[in-house]
Amino acid sequence: MFWQVALGIAAAQLTHRRRQTIVSTMGVALGVGFFIATSSVMSGSEKDLTRRLVDNAPHITIKDEFRTAAKQPVYLAYPDATVKLTNTKPREYLRGIKNYGAIVEELSQQPGVIAEAALTGQAIVRYASKDVGASIAGIDPEKERHLTTVERDMREGSLMRLKTASQGIVIGRGMSVRLGLGMEDLATVVSPTGLVRRMKVVGIFSTGNLLLDEGQVYMLVKDAQVLLDKPFIANRIRIKIADPDDAEVFASRIESRWGYRSESWQEVNRDFLGLFAIRNTITYSIVGAIMIVASFGIFNIISTTVMEKRRDIAILMSMGFRAFDIQTIFLVQGVFIGLIGMLLGWGIGLVLLQMLASVEFTIPGMSEKQGIVLDRGFFQFALGGFFSVVSAVGAAWYPARKAAQVRPVDIIRGAT
Amino acid sequence: MSDPAPLLEARGVTRILQEAVPVTLVRDIDLTIGQGEFVSVTGPSGSGKSSLLYLLGLLDLPTAGQIFIDGIETTGLSANELAAIRLSRIGFVFQFHFLLPEFSVLHNVLLPMQRLGVLSDAEMMERGHALLEELDIADQAKKRPDQLSGGQRQRVAVARALANDPALILADEPTGNLDSKNSEIVQEIFAKLVRDEGRTVIAVTHEVGFAAATARNVHLIDGRIDSDTRR
Ligand SMILES: Nc1ncnc2c1ncn2[C@@H]1O[C@H](COP(=O)(O)OP(=O)(O)OP(=O)(O)O)[C@@H](O)[C@H]1O
Ligand SMILES: [Mg+2]
């Protein structure tokens, strides 16, 4: 019964000052709409980029190098002594991961872990008297499927054909176009040491990344070992683990176990991830500012109403309305503006998302047209709605309290 | 009447405003008013008539003394308890009508009933119409307050004061803004409320005629009761 009155009075006051109500509701709606649009663009691109970082590349790469240069034996022998050596020459050691088979074996035993020994290097691909410099990756096709997205990016042939074809290579679309090198063609691959091999194209991929599409060549590890003249050597162990978020811990465990530099995807992309944090702070501050401006609008309309309705408040109180009732009447107006603002804001958000989804553009360095990746999560809408209602109630709170503190005697004495 | 306690009793009621220089609004008011009494309160301007009425209606709190309504001591009651008593037992009519401008005449009369929440919606409508009928403004029910004349508005205010069937009606110069014809109509309404319905009416007035028509007159001077006469 009380709610009937409170809602009735609140609704009457809101509709009485229709224009201000609409303006302040639109303020909230725009805030919510832009919040949804901005945060789904931001969160969408963040998720998309993170997914690419995580999916396109191994979670962890063990390299055939060490994080710090090896110390001279004399420093190890006398750790506390004051020693200075000059003109020393670090010991040459054979590049490559020793005993990589055992490491891969041990890692693969852990649940959810895929480990692949790989050999990378440089070579020149020559066809029809044209040359292209290429990064060679000697891989295991069976495992590579799980480690990177190259299989998904295959346009012709397949990665698996490397296993059946002898001397097969998989190249990118860009290289294929530049050299006029198609499926089943025999290219000449020249290693830095001058080794020349004739290899057959068994697959063509296209990632959209110009660098990869023009310069990456996949082959079997053993073919790479022969080509690069590094028999029985791998210089990378590429690892995928069950939960990408564990990669940093996992990498440091590997590093302390075997000593080789182990880079998690987070470490490699540290600056990227830092950028996300900065970007999120900036966008959410701006959206927060919009919401604050919107709640000033609500504060303004409710305060004005309270000021103008002091007589009504006084008579309601003399009739027997409690201070709480009066507070509720004005708080309800804030909630109402917040809720309507939320619903309209959802509508605006949907329209904005629709518009953003239809935008297409080309990023320099990418061969294919890109759309904006949106995170159309329920979460953005829920959060936007939550903000609008909370800021509306927050903005209405103070004037509603003021209304409840009106002393009817002061008003009635003044009015008569 | 089964309840032996008087409808309204004030014992030593004093209200002092704590300003830089303390202002005494009323002092040492002793007053007992029974059911069915029609009391006029008169006195010079600034003698504390309005202040006394607010105190008796539990809108303001005395700084000393006690006020009993139906034998219930109101001193020390919480603001919500006082509001509950005002809601069901007291009806106010002021010089200014204080009708809510956004609502129709009928809706204004329904507000106290809706807040009390005892009657069903249909019963409220019925009672609202009956009250407007009683005050001869039933034809104005759907209009807004600003579409009514001063006399009509004041009658709506009386109807609203009667909404929850209070035993006590407190009126502060209810005819102060009205011409003599409307003033007489309102006076007659109050007289009828007392005579036919057994309500108690306490009305502050400047009009000699109004005061003369009441059975009892309380005259204030400087916040004190100067005389309390029955006819
Ligand atoms: N808030 C206040 N501050 C200072 N003085 C006040 C205040 N309220 C009332 N007074 C004073 O208290 C006294 C009583 O006021 P009250 O309104 O009760 O008089 P009244 O008899 O109703 O007068 P009127 O016939 O003019 O309505 C007056 O002298 C008034 O000036
Ligand atoms: Mg007065």
XYZ file of C-alpha atoms and ligand atoms in Angstrom:
679
model
C 0.000 0.000 0.000
C 2.779 2.360 0.922
C 4.522 1.496 -2.324
C 1.464 2.416 -4.280
C 1.602 5.929 -2.810
C 5.368 6.299 -3.006
C 5.496 5.145 -6.622
C 2.450 7.221 -7.497
C 3.951 10.414 -6.099
C 7.370 9.686 -7.574
C 5.869 9.013 -11.010
C 3.707 12.137 -10.832
C 6.698 14.311 -9.995
C 8.821 12.788 -12.740
C 6.175 13.195 -15.407
C 5.396 16.701 -14.202
C 8.907 17.815 -15.070
C 9.044 15.736 -18.199
C 11.801 17.532 -20.040
C 14.321 17.429 -17.216
C 13.476 13.799 -16.583
C 14.084 12.945 -20.228
C 17.343 14.878 -20.338
C 18.755 13.251 -17.235
C 17.558 9.815 -18.339
C 19.250 10.325 -21.700
C 22.406 11.290 -19.868
C 22.388 7.954 -18.087
C 21.406 6.100 -21.267
C 24.283 7.596 -23.242
C 26.651 6.771 -20.420
C 25.499 3.158 -20.376
C 25.493 2.899 -24.178
C 29.008 4.213 -24.522
C 30.153 2.104 -21.643
C 28.864 -1.008 -23.397
C 30.338 -0.032 -26.747
C 33.705 1.008 -25.349
C 34.119 -1.889 -23.036
C 33.134 -4.458 -25.633
C 35.611 -2.988 -28.092
C 38.307 -2.861 -25.431
C 37.597 -6.220 -23.939
C 37.033 -7.736 -27.384
C 40.348 -6.551 -28.739
C 42.112 -7.533 -25.554
C 40.672 -11.008 -25.603
C 41.319 -11.329 -29.324
C 44.923 -10.216 -29.016
C 45.531 -12.383 -25.986
C 43.951 -15.333 -27.735
C 46.198 -14.745 -30.722
C 49.229 -14.465 -28.496
C 48.279 -17.655 -26.730
C 47.054 -19.674 -29.713
C 49.366 -18.566 -32.505
C 52.506 -19.304 -30.622
C 53.693 -21.808 -28.053
C 52.980 -20.942 -24.440
C 56.608 -21.467 -23.575
C 59.718 -21.614 -25.735
C 62.940 -23.105 -24.415
C 65.892 -21.604 -26.255
C 69.427 -22.842 -26.642
C 70.803 -19.936 -24.651
C 71.207 -18.885 -21.035
C 69.770 -15.884 -19.293
C 73.134 -14.720 -17.959
C 76.562 -15.168 -19.466
C 78.539 -18.029 -17.926
C 80.953 -16.880 -15.226
C 84.639 -17.383 -15.491
C 85.708 -20.426 -13.417
C 87.850 -18.279 -11.152
C 84.769 -16.365 -9.928
C 83.074 -19.632 -9.133
C 86.108 -20.951 -7.292
C 86.514 -17.832 -5.144
C 83.055 -16.314 -4.802
C 84.076 -13.936 -1.990
C 87.431 -12.876 -3.339
C 88.142 -9.597 -5.017
C 89.233 -10.700 -8.431
C 89.465 -8.830 -11.655
C 90.240 -10.586 -14.888
C 90.742 -8.739 -18.118
C 90.951 -9.867 -21.713
C 89.220 -13.155 -21.020
C 87.457 -14.963 -23.787
C 84.255 -16.908 -23.039
C 84.421 -20.539 -23.909
C 82.869 -21.418 -27.241
C 80.188 -23.997 -26.943
C 78.162 -25.749 -29.546
C 74.814 -24.041 -29.973
C 71.779 -26.259 -29.421
C 69.844 -27.919 -26.638
C 71.719 -30.898 -25.319
C 69.703 -33.978 -24.754
C 66.540 -32.389 -26.119
C 64.914 -35.790 -26.601
C 64.977 -36.460 -22.863
C 63.646 -33.023 -22.005
C 60.750 -33.398 -24.456
C 60.088 -36.845 -23.084
C 59.971 -35.652 -19.495
C 57.811 -32.624 -20.237
C 55.351 -34.656 -22.308
C 54.669 -36.913 -19.371
C 52.958 -34.105 -17.488
C 49.223 -33.929 -18.091
C 48.066 -31.476 -20.754
C 51.584 -30.682 -21.883
C 52.665 -30.877 -25.505
C 56.349 -30.391 -26.104
C 58.046 -30.287 -29.484
C 61.698 -30.072 -30.341
C 62.289 -27.729 -33.248
C 65.238 -26.429 -35.241
C 65.075 -22.931 -36.634
C 67.417 -21.158 -38.935
C 67.743 -19.081 -42.087
C 67.794 -20.097 -45.731
C 67.065 -18.783 -49.199
C 64.250 -20.165 -51.305
C 64.885 -19.916 -55.003
C 62.441 -20.601 -57.820
C 62.392 -19.535 -61.426
C 65.578 -17.517 -60.804
C 63.988 -15.453 -58.060
C 65.235 -15.497 -54.440
C 63.432 -14.954 -51.166
C 65.074 -15.040 -47.749
C 63.229 -17.365 -45.426
C 63.044 -18.407 -41.795
C 63.198 -22.155 -41.635
C 61.310 -23.993 -38.923
C 61.979 -27.672 -38.609
C 58.992 -29.028 -36.777
C 56.946 -32.071 -35.914
C 53.649 -31.665 -37.831
C 51.769 -33.852 -35.386
C 52.610 -31.516 -32.498
C 52.752 -28.276 -34.446
C 49.014 -28.600 -35.018
C 48.475 -28.130 -31.304
C 51.157 -25.528 -30.743
C 50.247 -22.919 -33.324
C 47.358 -22.057 -35.586
C 49.267 -22.762 -38.774
C 47.107 -25.741 -39.606
C 43.995 -23.587 -39.370
C 45.627 -21.087 -41.713
C 46.379 -23.682 -44.400
C 44.862 -22.677 -47.720
C 46.169 -25.522 -49.887
C 47.655 -28.869 -49.017
C 48.303 -29.595 -45.374
C 50.914 -29.637 -42.686
C 50.495 -33.383 -42.292
C 51.654 -33.993 -45.840
C 55.154 -33.110 -44.662
C 55.229 -36.530 -43.078
C 54.365 -38.469 -46.206
C 56.088 -36.412 -48.873
C 59.821 -36.678 -48.932
C 61.599 -33.324 -48.793
C 58.390 -31.380 -48.423
C 57.989 -27.728 -47.428
C 55.037 -25.613 -46.435
C 55.208 -21.967 -47.463
C 53.103 -18.851 -47.086
C 50.767 -17.362 -49.641
C 52.993 -14.267 -49.957
C 56.056 -16.292 -50.840
C 54.018 -18.401 -53.213
C 52.862 -15.305 -55.076
C 56.276 -13.634 -55.111
C 58.070 -16.643 -56.513
C 55.194 -17.979 -58.577
C 55.728 -21.139 -56.579
C 52.622 -23.314 -56.413
C 51.611 -26.650 -54.972
C 53.752 -29.614 -56.001
C 56.425 -27.303 -57.475
C 60.036 -28.064 -56.663
C 61.882 -25.129 -55.105
C 65.566 -24.841 -54.430
C 66.432 -24.196 -50.819
C 69.920 -22.876 -50.099
C 71.370 -22.925 -46.611
C 73.834 -20.338 -45.222
C 76.584 -22.936 -45.437
C 75.853 -23.403 -49.111
C 73.919 -26.630 -48.995
C 71.393 -26.851 -51.789
C 68.305 -29.046 -51.714
C 65.335 -29.445 -53.957
C 62.145 -29.489 -51.938
C 58.529 -29.884 -52.917
C 55.727 -27.518 -51.868
C 53.084 -29.609 -50.084
C 51.125 -26.841 -48.420
C 50.412 -23.123 -48.557
C 49.172 -21.100 -45.614
C 47.961 -17.575 -45.164
C 47.910 -15.967 -41.710
C 47.280 -12.377 -42.680
C 50.644 -11.452 -41.188
C 52.851 -10.272 -44.070
C 56.091 -11.241 -42.361
C 55.023 -14.836 -41.878
C 53.269 -15.192 -45.214
C 56.320 -14.063 -47.172
C 59.093 -15.429 -45.045
C 58.192 -18.550 -43.085
C 58.938 -22.044 -44.322
C 58.006 -25.213 -42.442
C 59.673 -28.578 -42.904
C 60.364 -31.679 -40.852
C 62.998 -31.396 -38.141
C 65.192 -33.991 -39.774
C 65.081 -32.128 -43.108
C 66.020 -28.921 -41.306
C 68.856 -30.675 -39.500
C 70.272 -31.853 -42.834
C 69.715 -28.539 -44.572
C 71.263 -26.471 -41.785
C 73.959 -29.074 -41.214
C 73.101 -29.562 -37.568
C 72.512 -33.276 -37.233
C 70.849 -34.369 -33.983
C 70.437 -30.778 -32.840
C 67.360 -28.803 -31.821
C 67.563 -25.186 -30.748
C 63.993 -24.686 -29.543
C 61.619 -26.711 -27.441
C 58.119 -25.371 -27.925
C 55.559 -26.142 -25.278
C 51.806 -25.849 -24.901
C 50.340 -26.349 -21.450
C 46.803 -26.902 -20.213
C 46.223 -23.468 -18.699
C 48.053 -20.619 -20.461
C 47.906 -18.552 -17.282
C 50.330 -20.983 -15.629
C 52.946 -20.393 -18.304
C 55.136 -18.035 -16.273
C 55.446 -20.394 -13.332
C 55.938 -23.345 -15.597
C 58.662 -21.543 -17.543
C 60.611 -20.634 -14.438
C 60.409 -24.240 -13.232
C 61.845 -25.435 -16.530
C 64.553 -22.835 -16.386
C 65.677 -23.816 -12.918
C 65.524 -27.497 -13.867
C 67.591 -27.406 -17.073
C 69.140 -23.939 -17.102
C 68.064 -22.998 -20.608
C 66.357 -19.707 -21.129
C 62.601 -20.445 -21.098
C 60.291 -17.706 -22.236
C 56.605 -17.737 -21.388
C 54.188 -15.975 -23.708
C 53.619 -13.419 -20.986
C 57.328 -12.620 -20.825
C 57.575 -12.239 -24.579
C 54.527 -9.993 -24.671
C 55.160 -8.126 -21.440
C 54.921 -4.703 -23.062
C 51.690 -5.695 -24.791
C 50.049 -6.803 -21.570
C 51.252 -3.655 -19.819
C 49.670 -1.646 -22.615
C 46.338 -3.343 -21.965
C 46.439 -2.278 -18.355
C 47.143 1.349 -19.272
C 44.523 1.303 -21.998
C 41.895 -0.150 -19.670
C 42.654 2.441 -17.029
C 42.241 5.256 -19.540
C 39.028 3.986 -21.108
C 37.335 3.111 -17.857
C 38.282 6.497 -16.403
C 36.658 8.215 -19.366
C 33.551 6.059 -19.175
C 33.491 6.589 -15.420
C 33.630 10.338 -16.016
C 30.634 10.068 -18.364
C 28.715 8.225 -15.675
C 29.675 10.842 -13.088
C 28.405 13.607 -15.358
C 25.201 11.617 -15.839
C 24.752 11.235 -12.109
C 25.224 14.979 -11.655
C 22.240 15.309 -13.948
C 20.215 13.063 -11.676
C 21.467 14.834 -8.578
C 20.431 18.096 -10.148
C 16.904 17.056 -11.060
C 16.205 15.397 -7.711
C 17.651 18.322 -5.761
C 15.543 20.790 -7.710
C 12.449 18.681 -7.208
C 13.092 18.475 -3.486
C 13.568 22.243 -3.305
C 10.401 22.931 -5.238
C 8.351 20.282 -3.463
C 9.038 21.356 0.098
C 5.387 22.295 0.592
C 4.247 18.896 -0.634
C 6.794 17.217 1.604
C 5.563 19.267 4.579
C 1.910 18.433 3.999
C 2.665 14.747 3.443
C 4.528 14.706 6.740
C 1.730 16.500 8.565
C -0.656 13.950 7.068
C 1.374 11.197 8.708
C 3.996 10.201 6.138
C 7.234 9.181 7.831
C 10.648 10.651 7.018
C 11.539 7.282 5.502
C 8.505 7.472 3.198
C 9.591 10.856 1.928
C 13.140 9.651 1.358
C 11.803 6.676 -0.552
C 9.658 8.842 -2.796
C 12.730 10.707 -4.009
C 15.038 7.723 -4.053
C 12.518 5.916 -6.233
C 12.803 8.741 -8.740
C 16.537 8.185 -8.912
C 16.082 4.439 -9.293
C 13.493 5.013 -11.990
C 15.806 7.297 -13.980
C 18.598 4.769 -13.488
C 16.488 1.840 -14.673
C 15.007 3.598 -17.686
C 18.458 4.977 -18.460
C 19.785 1.435 -18.248
C 17.169 0.035 -20.651
C 17.653 2.866 -23.141
C 21.402 2.534 -22.673
C 21.200 -1.147 -23.562
C 19.373 -0.160 -26.731
C 21.983 2.470 -27.569
C 24.700 -0.052 -26.773
C 23.188 -2.615 -29.147
C 22.935 -0.047 -31.939
C 26.522 1.092 -31.373
C 27.751 -2.506 -31.392
C 25.855 -3.138 -34.609
C 27.527 -0.119 -36.171
C 30.966 -1.074 -34.900
C 30.543 -4.620 -36.149
C 30.031 -3.382 -39.695
C 33.228 -1.307 -39.708
C 36.102 -2.780 -41.746
C 39.597 -1.473 -42.248
C 43.060 -2.541 -43.317
C 45.934 -2.525 -40.877
C 49.332 -1.841 -42.445
C 51.322 -5.078 -42.455
C 48.181 -7.202 -42.626
C 47.074 -8.462 -45.986
C 43.433 -9.060 -45.111
C 40.677 -6.655 -44.148
C 40.005 -6.519 -40.435
C 36.799 -5.935 -38.534
C 36.611 -4.696 -34.966
C 36.534 -7.640 -32.632
C 33.731 -7.101 -30.131
C 33.119 -8.801 -26.870
C 29.329 -8.949 -26.918
C 29.224 -10.411 -23.481
C 26.256 -10.287 -21.170
C 28.845 -8.961 -18.746
C 29.178 -5.528 -20.409
C 25.429 -5.046 -20.289
C 25.141 -6.204 -16.712
C 28.013 -3.978 -15.619
C 26.657 -0.970 -17.514
C 23.235 -1.504 -15.968
C 24.748 -1.947 -12.543
C 26.706 1.309 -12.876
C 23.673 3.231 -14.028
C 21.456 2.073 -11.183
C 24.178 2.505 -8.589
C 25.110 5.986 -9.791
C 21.435 6.961 -10.008
C 20.719 5.802 -6.474
C 23.954 7.389 -5.305
C 23.031 10.688 -6.923
C 19.495 10.641 -5.513
C 20.599 9.646 -2.041
C 21.702 13.017 -0.732
C 18.740 15.094 -1.969
C 16.363 12.348 -0.794
C 17.895 12.543 2.668
C 17.535 16.305 2.592
C 13.864 15.844 1.735
C 13.409 13.512 4.690
C 14.934 16.131 6.982
C 12.460 18.839 6.033
C 10.741 20.132 9.161
C 7.079 20.541 8.220
C 6.510 23.268 10.805
C 9.085 25.552 9.162
C 7.441 25.206 5.755
C 3.839 25.439 6.932
C 4.519 28.475 9.101
C 6.230 30.174 6.177
C 3.489 29.382 3.683
C 0.496 30.642 5.645
C -18.129 7.208 25.104
C -16.397 4.210 26.615
C -12.958 5.794 26.938
C -12.941 8.035 29.988
C -9.705 9.769 28.977
C -10.173 13.112 27.205
C -9.409 13.190 23.512
C -6.653 15.720 23.966
C -4.820 16.948 27.004
C -1.887 19.329 27.379
C -0.088 19.649 30.706
C 2.364 22.483 31.230
C 3.307 22.565 27.555
C 6.116 24.994 26.795
C 7.965 25.473 23.530
C 11.118 27.526 23.510
C 13.151 27.992 20.316
C 16.861 27.784 21.077
C 18.044 30.683 18.953
C 20.797 33.191 19.740
C 18.116 34.873 21.802
C 15.733 32.088 22.961
C 12.172 32.639 21.673
C 9.249 31.391 23.727
C 6.444 30.341 21.408
C 4.035 29.092 24.087
C 4.410 28.704 27.843
C 2.691 26.582 30.513
C -0.299 25.560 28.454
C -2.800 23.412 30.374
C -5.700 22.394 28.217
C -8.168 19.529 28.216
C -10.411 19.016 25.226
C -13.011 16.289 25.071
C -14.621 14.526 22.188
C -17.174 16.538 20.230
C -15.917 19.909 21.341
C -15.686 22.824 18.929
C -12.890 25.086 20.158
C -11.739 28.337 18.623
C -8.283 29.692 19.412
C -7.882 33.424 19.156
C -5.316 36.010 20.119
C -3.232 38.795 18.643
C -0.791 38.114 15.832
C 2.322 36.477 17.205
C 0.605 35.271 20.374
C 1.494 31.634 19.610
C -1.769 30.257 18.149
C -0.156 28.433 15.255
C 2.664 27.190 17.481
C 0.139 25.732 19.924
C -1.763 24.018 17.117
C 1.435 22.382 15.749
C 2.247 21.136 19.240
C -1.237 19.722 19.800
C -1.059 18.053 16.368
C 2.322 16.448 17.160
C 3.992 18.296 14.285
C 6.290 20.075 16.725
C 7.666 18.833 20.033
C 7.331 20.749 23.323
C 10.532 21.599 25.210
C 8.627 20.930 28.461
C 5.273 19.449 29.433
C 3.212 16.563 28.109
C 0.569 16.024 25.486
C -1.872 13.115 25.690
C -3.969 11.914 22.763
C -6.732 9.475 23.732
C -4.870 9.029 26.994
C -1.644 8.056 25.233
C 1.313 10.067 26.402
C 3.155 11.296 23.311
C 6.304 12.520 25.038
C 9.221 10.307 24.092
C 7.501 8.643 21.151
C 9.646 8.220 18.047
C 9.063 10.348 14.966
C 7.527 7.321 13.226
C 5.119 6.672 16.101
C 4.062 10.311 16.081
C 3.545 10.089 12.317
C 1.354 7.021 12.801
C -0.841 8.923 15.290
C -1.134 11.880 12.910
C -2.022 9.541 10.076
C -4.985 7.871 11.745
C -6.221 10.287 14.420
C -5.502 13.857 13.371
C -6.547 15.898 10.343
C -4.920 19.230 9.540
C -6.364 22.117 7.591
C -4.156 25.135 7.034
C -4.715 28.607 5.686
C -2.996 27.526 2.471
C -4.586 24.438 0.927
C -1.309 22.488 0.310
C -2.909 20.243 -2.293
C -0.423 18.320 -4.449
C -0.578 20.039 -7.842
C 0.155 16.934 -9.945
C -2.795 14.967 -8.598
C -6.498 15.241 -9.187
C -8.797 16.451 -6.427
C -9.936 12.904 -5.745
C -6.399 11.529 -5.698
C -5.393 14.189 -3.161
C -8.154 12.958 -0.879
C -7.074 9.339 -1.403
C -3.425 9.916 -0.410
C -3.844 9.572 3.392
C -6.028 6.476 2.907
C -3.478 4.898 0.592
C -0.705 5.607 3.079
C -2.749 4.055 5.896
C -3.580 1.086 3.686
C -6.570 -0.237 5.620
C -9.304 0.057 3.025
C -9.361 -1.776 -0.296
C -8.929 0.286 -3.459
C -12.659 0.157 -4.138
C -13.523 1.189 -0.588
C -11.089 4.097 -0.821
C -12.680 5.312 -4.049
C -16.072 5.038 -2.461
C -15.019 6.942 0.629
C -13.199 9.560 -1.427
C -16.303 10.200 -3.490
C -18.478 10.248 -0.373
C -16.241 12.886 1.239
C -16.279 15.062 -1.865
C -20.045 14.612 -1.950
C -20.310 15.641 1.691
C -18.318 18.806 0.945
C -20.317 19.455 -2.192
C -17.394 19.239 -4.619
C -18.038 15.801 -6.105
C -18.329 17.329 -9.566
C -14.737 18.583 -9.297
C -13.249 15.158 -8.478
C -11.261 14.758 -11.710
C -9.960 18.324 -11.885
C -6.572 19.441 -10.767
C -6.301 21.760 -7.748
C -5.265 24.746 -9.893
C -8.531 24.481 -11.812
C -10.546 25.129 -8.633
C -11.578 28.287 -6.821
C -10.062 29.140 -3.438
C -13.177 28.032 -1.566
C -13.331 24.748 -3.461
C -9.656 24.038 -2.783
C -10.149 24.623 0.913
C -13.065 22.190 0.916
C -10.842 19.601 -0.796
C -8.280 20.202 1.961
C -10.996 19.528 4.543
C -12.019 16.355 2.708
C -8.383 15.242 2.742
C -8.150 15.961 6.478
C -11.185 13.716 6.983
C -9.842 10.902 4.803
C -8.806 8.539 7.577
C -11.805 9.443 9.735
C -9.788 11.248 12.454
C -11.441 12.195 15.735
C -9.463 15.431 15.894
C -9.418 18.186 13.268
C -6.863 20.953 13.706
C -7.378 24.026 11.564
C -5.066 27.029 11.368
C -7.012 29.997 10.018
C -8.858 27.790 7.531
C -10.936 30.707 6.323
C -8.074 33.207 6.304
C -7.755 33.220 2.522
C -11.469 33.059 1.740
C -14.119 35.657 0.981
C -16.934 35.975 3.487
C -19.311 33.678 1.594
C -16.775 30.850 1.299
C -15.656 31.504 4.838
C -19.189 30.903 6.034
C -19.441 27.695 4.027
C -16.243 26.332 5.603
C -17.331 27.412 9.087
C -20.619 25.633 8.579
C -18.741 22.502 7.465
C -16.748 22.490 10.702
C -19.873 23.061 12.766
C -21.489 20.107 11.005
C -18.454 17.859 11.614
C -18.851 18.538 15.320
C -22.634 18.514 15.479
C -23.415 15.550 13.184
C -20.277 13.419 13.343
C -19.087 14.030 16.889
C -15.634 15.102 15.820
C -13.480 17.496 17.774
C -12.445 20.636 15.945
C -9.845 23.099 17.151
C -9.684 26.103 14.866
C -7.373 29.090 15.069
C -9.141 32.143 13.709
C -9.015 35.885 13.464
C -12.657 36.159 12.583
C -14.849 37.296 15.431
C -17.898 35.678 13.859
C -16.173 32.312 13.577
C -15.025 32.432 17.204
C -18.441 33.475 18.381
C -20.016 30.479 16.663
C -17.897 27.985 18.622
C -18.915 26.537 21.977
C -15.551 27.211 23.536
C -12.906 29.859 23.001
C -9.290 29.813 24.092
C -7.634 33.202 23.964
C -3.833 33.452 23.872
C -1.662 36.387 24.752
C 2.121 36.200 24.560
C 2.098 32.419 24.413
C -0.076 31.957 27.492
C -3.728 31.126 27.862
C -5.394 34.400 28.757
C -8.925 33.064 28.947
C -10.743 29.776 28.318
C -14.478 30.391 28.019
C -17.389 28.067 27.312
C -20.780 29.131 26.200
N 11.339 30.138 13.727
C 11.083 31.194 14.505
N 12.080 32.017 14.877
C 11.838 33.074 15.653
N 10.666 33.392 16.088
C 9.615 32.623 15.749
C 9.772 31.481 14.946
N 8.584 30.909 14.770
C 7.710 31.677 15.456
N 8.319 32.672 16.028
C 7.694 33.683 16.856
O 6.873 33.028 17.797
C 5.717 33.757 18.021
C 4.471 32.918 17.845
O 4.295 32.640 16.489
P 2.935 32.008 15.923
O 3.119 31.779 14.477
O 2.597 30.854 16.751
O 1.923 33.202 16.182
P 0.401 33.261 15.716
O -0.361 33.530 16.949
O 0.047 32.082 14.911
O 0.434 34.573 14.815
P -0.471 34.861 13.515
O -1.782 35.236 14.038
O 0.243 36.028 12.894
O -0.463 33.667 12.698
C 5.758 34.964 17.099
O 6.172 36.069 17.823
C 6.780 34.584 16.092
O 7.453 35.715 15.623
Mg -0.514 31.724 12.909
